[in-house]
Coordinates of C-alpha atoms in Angstrom, one line a residue:
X9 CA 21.7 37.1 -107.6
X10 CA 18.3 35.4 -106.9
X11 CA 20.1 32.1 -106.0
X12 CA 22.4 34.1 -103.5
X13 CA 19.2 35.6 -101.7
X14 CA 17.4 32.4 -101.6
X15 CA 20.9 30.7 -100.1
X16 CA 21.5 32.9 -97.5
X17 CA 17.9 32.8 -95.9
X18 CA 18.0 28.9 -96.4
X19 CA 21.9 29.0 -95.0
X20 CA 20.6 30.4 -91.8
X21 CA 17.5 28.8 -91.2
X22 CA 19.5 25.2 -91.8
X23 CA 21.7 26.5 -88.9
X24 CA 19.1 27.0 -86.5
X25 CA 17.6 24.1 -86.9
X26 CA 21.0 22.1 -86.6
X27 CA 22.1 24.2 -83.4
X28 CA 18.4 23.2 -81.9
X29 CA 18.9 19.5 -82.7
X30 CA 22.3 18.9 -82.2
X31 CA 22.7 20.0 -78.4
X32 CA 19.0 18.5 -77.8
X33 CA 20.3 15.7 -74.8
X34 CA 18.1 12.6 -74.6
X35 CA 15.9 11.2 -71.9
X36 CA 16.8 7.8 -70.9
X37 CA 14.0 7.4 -68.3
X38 CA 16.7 4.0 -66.9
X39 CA 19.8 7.1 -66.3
X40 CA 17.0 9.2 -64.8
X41 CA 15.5 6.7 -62.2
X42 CA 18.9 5.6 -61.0
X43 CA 20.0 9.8 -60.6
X44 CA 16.5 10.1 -58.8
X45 CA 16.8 7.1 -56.3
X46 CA 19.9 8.7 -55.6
X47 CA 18.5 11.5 -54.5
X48 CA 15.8 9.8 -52.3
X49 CA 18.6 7.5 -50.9
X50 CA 20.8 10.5 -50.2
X51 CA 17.8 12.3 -47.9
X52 CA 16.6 9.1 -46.1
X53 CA 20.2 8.3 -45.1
X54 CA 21.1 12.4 -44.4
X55 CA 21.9 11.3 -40.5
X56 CA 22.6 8.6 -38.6
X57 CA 19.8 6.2 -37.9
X58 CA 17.9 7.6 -34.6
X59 CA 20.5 10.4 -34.3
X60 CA 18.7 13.1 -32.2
X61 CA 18.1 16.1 -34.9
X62 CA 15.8 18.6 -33.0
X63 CA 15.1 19.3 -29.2
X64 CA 12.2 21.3 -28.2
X65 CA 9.7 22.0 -25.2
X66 CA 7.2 20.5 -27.8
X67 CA 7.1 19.0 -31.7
X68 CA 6.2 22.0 -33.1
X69 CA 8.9 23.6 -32.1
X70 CA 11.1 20.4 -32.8
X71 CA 9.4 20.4 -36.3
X72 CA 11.3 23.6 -37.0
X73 CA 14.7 22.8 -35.9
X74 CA 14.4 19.6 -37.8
X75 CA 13.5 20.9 -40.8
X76 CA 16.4 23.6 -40.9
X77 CA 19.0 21.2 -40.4
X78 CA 17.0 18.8 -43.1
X79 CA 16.9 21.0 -45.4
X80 CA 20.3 22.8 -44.8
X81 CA 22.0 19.2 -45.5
X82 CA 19.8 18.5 -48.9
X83 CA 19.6 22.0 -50.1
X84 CA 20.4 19.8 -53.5
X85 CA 17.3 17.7 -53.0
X86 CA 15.0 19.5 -52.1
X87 CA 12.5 22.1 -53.9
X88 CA 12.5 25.8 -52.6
X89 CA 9.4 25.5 -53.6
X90 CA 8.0 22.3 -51.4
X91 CA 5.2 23.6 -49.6
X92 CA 4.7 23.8 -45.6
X93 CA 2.7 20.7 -45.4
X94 CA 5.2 18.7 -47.7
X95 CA 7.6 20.1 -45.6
X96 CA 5.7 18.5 -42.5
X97 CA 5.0 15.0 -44.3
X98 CA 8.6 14.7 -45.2
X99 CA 9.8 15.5 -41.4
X100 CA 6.9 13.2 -40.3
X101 CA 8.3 10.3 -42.6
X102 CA 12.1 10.5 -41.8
X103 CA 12.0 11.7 -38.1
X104 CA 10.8 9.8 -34.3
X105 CA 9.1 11.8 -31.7
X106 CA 10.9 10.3 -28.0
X107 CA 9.3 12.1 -25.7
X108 CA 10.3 12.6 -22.2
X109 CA 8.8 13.9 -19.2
X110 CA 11.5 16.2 -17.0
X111 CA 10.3 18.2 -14.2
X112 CA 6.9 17.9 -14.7
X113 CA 7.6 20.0 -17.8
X114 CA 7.9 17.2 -21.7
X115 CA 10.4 17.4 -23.9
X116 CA 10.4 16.8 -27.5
X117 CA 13.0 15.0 -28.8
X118 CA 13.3 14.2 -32.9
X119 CA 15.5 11.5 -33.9
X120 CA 16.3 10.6 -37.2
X121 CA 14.4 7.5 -38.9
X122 CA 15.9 5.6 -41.8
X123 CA 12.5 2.8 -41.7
X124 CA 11.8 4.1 -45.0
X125 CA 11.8 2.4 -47.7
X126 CA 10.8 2.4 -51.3
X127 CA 8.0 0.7 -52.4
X128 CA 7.6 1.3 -55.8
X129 CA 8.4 3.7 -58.2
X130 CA 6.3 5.3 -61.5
X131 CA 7.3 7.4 -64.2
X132 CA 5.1 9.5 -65.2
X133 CA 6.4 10.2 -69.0
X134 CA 4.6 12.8 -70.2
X135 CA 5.5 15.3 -66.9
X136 CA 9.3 13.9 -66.9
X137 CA 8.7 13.0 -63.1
X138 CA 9.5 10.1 -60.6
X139 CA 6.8 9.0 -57.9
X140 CA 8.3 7.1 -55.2
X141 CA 5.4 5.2 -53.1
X142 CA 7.6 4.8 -49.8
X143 CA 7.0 2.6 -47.0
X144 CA 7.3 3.5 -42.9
X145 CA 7.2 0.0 -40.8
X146 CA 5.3 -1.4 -43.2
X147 CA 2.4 0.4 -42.4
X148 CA 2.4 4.1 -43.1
X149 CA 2.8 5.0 -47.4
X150 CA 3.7 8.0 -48.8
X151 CA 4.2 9.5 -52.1
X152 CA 7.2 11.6 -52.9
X153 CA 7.3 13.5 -56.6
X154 CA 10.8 14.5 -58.5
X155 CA 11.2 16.1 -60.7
X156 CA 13.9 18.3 -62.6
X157 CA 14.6 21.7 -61.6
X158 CA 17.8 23.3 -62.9
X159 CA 18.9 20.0 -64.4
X160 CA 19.1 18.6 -61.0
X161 CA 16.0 15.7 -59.8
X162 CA 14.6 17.3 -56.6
X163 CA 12.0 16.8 -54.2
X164 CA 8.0 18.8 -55.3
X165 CA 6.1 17.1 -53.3
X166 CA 5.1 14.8 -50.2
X167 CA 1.4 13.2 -50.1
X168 CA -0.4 10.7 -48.6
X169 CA -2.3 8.5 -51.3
X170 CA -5.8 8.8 -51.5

């Protein structure tokens, strides 16, 4: 009878630990860049190169437009949680201001950029997360941070480096 109680405790912790091992998925940091470049190939490329995305009496008001339709067409790959001034370096890196002067009155007109490109990119391996240093006409850099959120690589943040 002993035997029996020491088996059954043993019986059930040995399945545990096999049902926590054996559905445990591996992280091939190769698999993961190429799934994250994809992501950051799939926003820079969202519209057509200088398409017009926003028109507004002035660029804040442009800002917003462009950032709903942004974000509406990469609600994939981007945070819900990508603050309002990540929000503003990401428009600032994929979008053209073209004013125009009508009337006396100017009008803002965004158009879609693809000059991006990426630089470089980091893994940062204890965080699980992609930096992308990216490059606007060679001159402008900016950092952009993914990581996983609900199994899918999405934009966290946008920064300048410092």
């Amino acid at each position: 009878m002993k035997k029996v109680t020491f088996f059954i405790p043993m019986f059930v912790l040995l399945l545990f630990l096999a049902a926590c091992n054996g559905d445990s998925e591996s992280f091939d940091p190769k698999v993961e860049q190429e799934k994250a470049t994809s992501v950051i190939n799939s926003v820079l490329s969202s519209f057509e190169d200088q398409e017009k995305v926003a028109e507004a009496k002035t660029r804040d008001e442009a800002n917003v437009i462009a950032w709903k339709k942004l974000k509406e067409k990469n609600t994939v790959a981007i945070s819900k949680d990508l603050s309002k001034e990540d929000q503003k370096r990401l428009l600032y890196l994929l979008t053209v201001n073209k004013a125009e002067e009508l009337n006396g009155e100017t009008k803002s007109n965004l158009l879609f950029s693809q000059e991006v490109k990426i630089k470089n990119v980091s893994f940062n391996e204890t965080e699980e997360k992609y930096v992308f240093d990216m490059e606007r006409f060679e001159i402008d850099h900016t950092l952009i941070t993914l990581k996983r959120e609900e199994g899918i690589w999405k934009i966290i943040t946008v920064q300048n480096p410092e």
